Short mmCIF file of C-alpha atoms in Angstrom, two decimals:
data_model
loop_
_atom_site.label_atom_id
_atom_site.label_comp_id
_atom_site.label_asym_id
_atom_site.label_seq_id
_atom_site.Cartn_x
_atom_site.Cartn_y
_atom_site.Cartn_z
CA MET A 1037 18.21 15.16 109.87
CA ILE A 1038 18.79 11.47 110.45
CA THR A 1039 16.88 11.59 113.74
CA ALA A 1040 13.92 13.31 112.05
CA ASN A 1041 13.78 10.57 109.37
CA LEU A 1042 14.09 7.91 112.06
CA ILE A 1043 11.26 9.42 114.11
CA LEU A 1044 9.02 9.70 111.02
CA THR A 1045 9.75 6.06 110.09
CA ILE A 1046 8.94 4.87 113.62
CA VAL A 1047 5.71 6.91 113.71
CA GLY A 1048 4.74 5.55 110.26
CA LEU A 1049 5.42 1.97 111.33
CA LEU A 1050 3.51 2.51 114.56
CA PHE A 1051 0.54 3.91 112.60
CA LEU A 1052 0.70 0.94 110.21
CA LEU A 1053 0.79 -1.50 113.16
CA ILE A 1054 -2.24 0.17 114.79
CA ALA A 1055 -4.13 0.08 111.46
CA LEU A 1056 -3.35 -3.63 110.97
CA VAL A 1057 -4.44 -4.51 114.52
CA ALA A 1058 -7.68 -2.52 114.09
CA LEU A 1059 -8.33 -4.26 110.75
CA TYR A 1060 -7.68 -7.68 112.30
CA VAL A 1061 -10.06 -6.98 115.20
CA TRP A 1062 -12.75 -5.58 112.87
CA LEU A 1063 -12.56 -8.57 110.51
CA GLY A 1064 -12.57 -10.99 113.42
CA LYS A 1065 -15.75 -9.48 114.89
CA SER A 1066 -17.61 -9.38 111.57
CA LYS A 1067 -17.39 -13.14 111.20
CA THR A 1068 -20.24 -14.58 113.20
CA PRO A 1069 -19.97 -18.19 114.17
CA PRO A 1070 -22.09 -20.45 112.00
CA GLN A 1071 -25.48 -20.85 113.53
CA THR A 1072 -26.46 -24.42 113.94
CA VAL A 1073 -30.09 -25.27 113.42
CA PRO A 1074 -31.21 -27.90 115.86
CA THR A 1075 -32.19 -30.91 113.84
CA THR A 1076 -35.04 -33.03 114.97
CA ILE A 1077 -35.12 -36.69 114.21
CA GLU A 1078 -38.11 -37.32 112.02
CA THR A 1079 -39.74 -40.67 112.57
CA PHE A 1080 -42.71 -42.20 110.81
CA GLU A 1081 -44.83 -41.43 113.86
CA SER A 1082 -43.80 -37.76 114.06
CA LEU A 1083 -44.42 -37.28 110.34
CA SER A 1084 -47.77 -39.05 110.65
CA GLU A 1085 -48.76 -36.68 113.43
CA ILE A 1086 -48.11 -33.73 111.13
CA ILE A 1087 -50.48 -35.20 108.56
CA LYS A 1088 -53.11 -36.07 111.17
CA ASN A 1089 -52.91 -32.62 112.77
CA ARG A 1090 -55.73 -30.57 111.24
CA SER A 1091 -53.87 -27.30 111.83
CA SER A 1092 -50.72 -28.28 109.88
CA SER A 1093 -49.89 -25.96 107.01
CA ALA A 1094 -49.67 -27.03 103.38
CA ARG A 1095 -45.90 -26.64 103.54
CA GLU A 1096 -45.67 -28.94 106.55
CA LEU A 1097 -47.90 -31.48 104.80
CA ASN A 1098 -45.72 -31.45 101.69
CA HIS A 1099 -42.60 -31.91 103.81
CA ALA A 1100 -44.13 -34.76 105.81
CA VAL A 1101 -45.36 -36.57 102.69
CA GLU A 1102 -42.01 -36.09 100.97
CA MET A 1103 -40.09 -37.47 103.95
CA ILE A 1104 -42.44 -40.44 104.37
CA LEU A 1105 -42.17 -41.35 100.70
CA ASP A 1106 -38.39 -40.95 100.67
CA HIS A 1107 -37.59 -42.76 103.91
CA PHE A 1108 -40.59 -44.88 104.84
CA GLY A 1109 -42.24 -45.64 101.49
CA THR A 1110 -42.17 -49.42 101.78
CA MET A 1111 -45.13 -51.12 103.39
CA ASN A 1112 -45.27 -54.48 105.12
CA SER A 1113 -48.09 -56.43 106.69
CA HIS A 1114 -47.60 -54.65 110.04
CA SER A 1115 -47.53 -51.12 108.65
CA ALA A 1116 -50.26 -51.46 106.00
CA GLY A 1117 -52.95 -50.28 108.40
CA LYS A 1118 -50.91 -47.22 109.37
CA TYR A 1119 -50.50 -46.23 105.74
CA LYS A 1120 -54.24 -46.72 105.09
CA HIS A 1121 -55.16 -44.41 107.95
CA LEU A 1122 -52.49 -41.96 106.86
CA LEU A 1123 -53.86 -41.80 103.31
CA GLU A 1124 -57.38 -41.30 104.65
CA ALA A 1125 -56.16 -38.53 106.98
CA LEU A 1126 -54.35 -36.86 104.10
CA CYS A 1127 -57.49 -36.95 101.96
CA THR A 1128 -59.60 -35.29 104.65
CA HIS A 1129 -57.03 -32.70 105.72
CA PRO A 1130 -58.35 -29.15 105.10
CA ARG A 1131 -55.05 -27.86 103.62
CA THR A 1132 -54.23 -30.71 101.26
CA ASP A 1133 -54.65 -30.64 97.51
CA SER A 1134 -55.32 -33.25 94.86
CA LYS A 1135 -51.73 -33.23 93.58
CA LEU A 1136 -50.36 -34.13 97.00
CA ILE A 1137 -52.92 -36.89 97.50
CA LEU A 1138 -52.27 -38.38 94.06
CA ARG A 1139 -48.50 -38.21 94.46
CA PHE A 1140 -48.71 -39.98 97.82
CA GLU A 1141 -51.08 -42.63 96.49
CA LYS A 1142 -49.19 -43.27 93.23
CA THR A 1143 -45.81 -43.50 94.93
CA LEU A 1144 -47.16 -45.87 97.56
CA ARG A 1145 -48.76 -48.02 94.88
CA THR A 1146 -45.56 -48.03 92.80
CA ASN A 1147 -43.36 -48.93 95.77
CA ASN A 1148 -45.80 -51.52 97.10
CA PRO A 1149 -47.56 -53.33 94.24
CA ASP A 1150 -48.69 -56.12 96.59
CA TYR A 1151 -50.80 -53.61 98.52
CA ALA A 1152 -52.27 -51.77 95.52
CA HIS A 1153 -55.81 -52.97 96.24
CA GLU A 1154 -55.68 -51.83 99.90
CA ILE A 1155 -54.24 -48.47 98.85
CA GLU A 1156 -57.05 -47.96 96.33
CA LYS A 1157 -59.64 -48.85 98.97
CA SER A 1158 -58.27 -46.38 101.50
CA LEU A 1159 -58.08 -43.71 98.80
CA ALA A 1160 -61.74 -44.29 97.96
CA VAL A 1161 -62.70 -44.11 101.66
CA GLY A 1162 -60.67 -40.94 102.16
CA LEU A 1163 -62.06 -39.22 99.09
CA ALA A 1164 -65.62 -40.20 100.08
CA ALA A 1165 -65.04 -38.73 103.54
CA ARG A 1166 -63.70 -35.57 101.95
CA GLY A 1167 -67.11 -34.90 100.52
#
């Protein structure tokens, strides 16, 4: 009688051990390692190329404008020409809309009041080229 209880206890513990090992292996495999998205360093030039690229989507344009305004929104005498051409390119892009153009222009003018006249000129040129 004692040997039967001992054998049943050992078999039960062995079954419990096998179940715990199977559960540990199953839970360990279900956790996939976090997938890292390769991040690209976005520079003013790379974001400008997105805006100048006529095949960029509206989503890419919004992202590029947002990043330029957030990180590169301050003009100086050396970069004023780049911003003028960028605003003109944004105005003539086939997938842009008026809200995006106005947001870009207003934010540039707010951040750079010394260049407000140049910004208005390039906006007028870009809108005239838009047709």
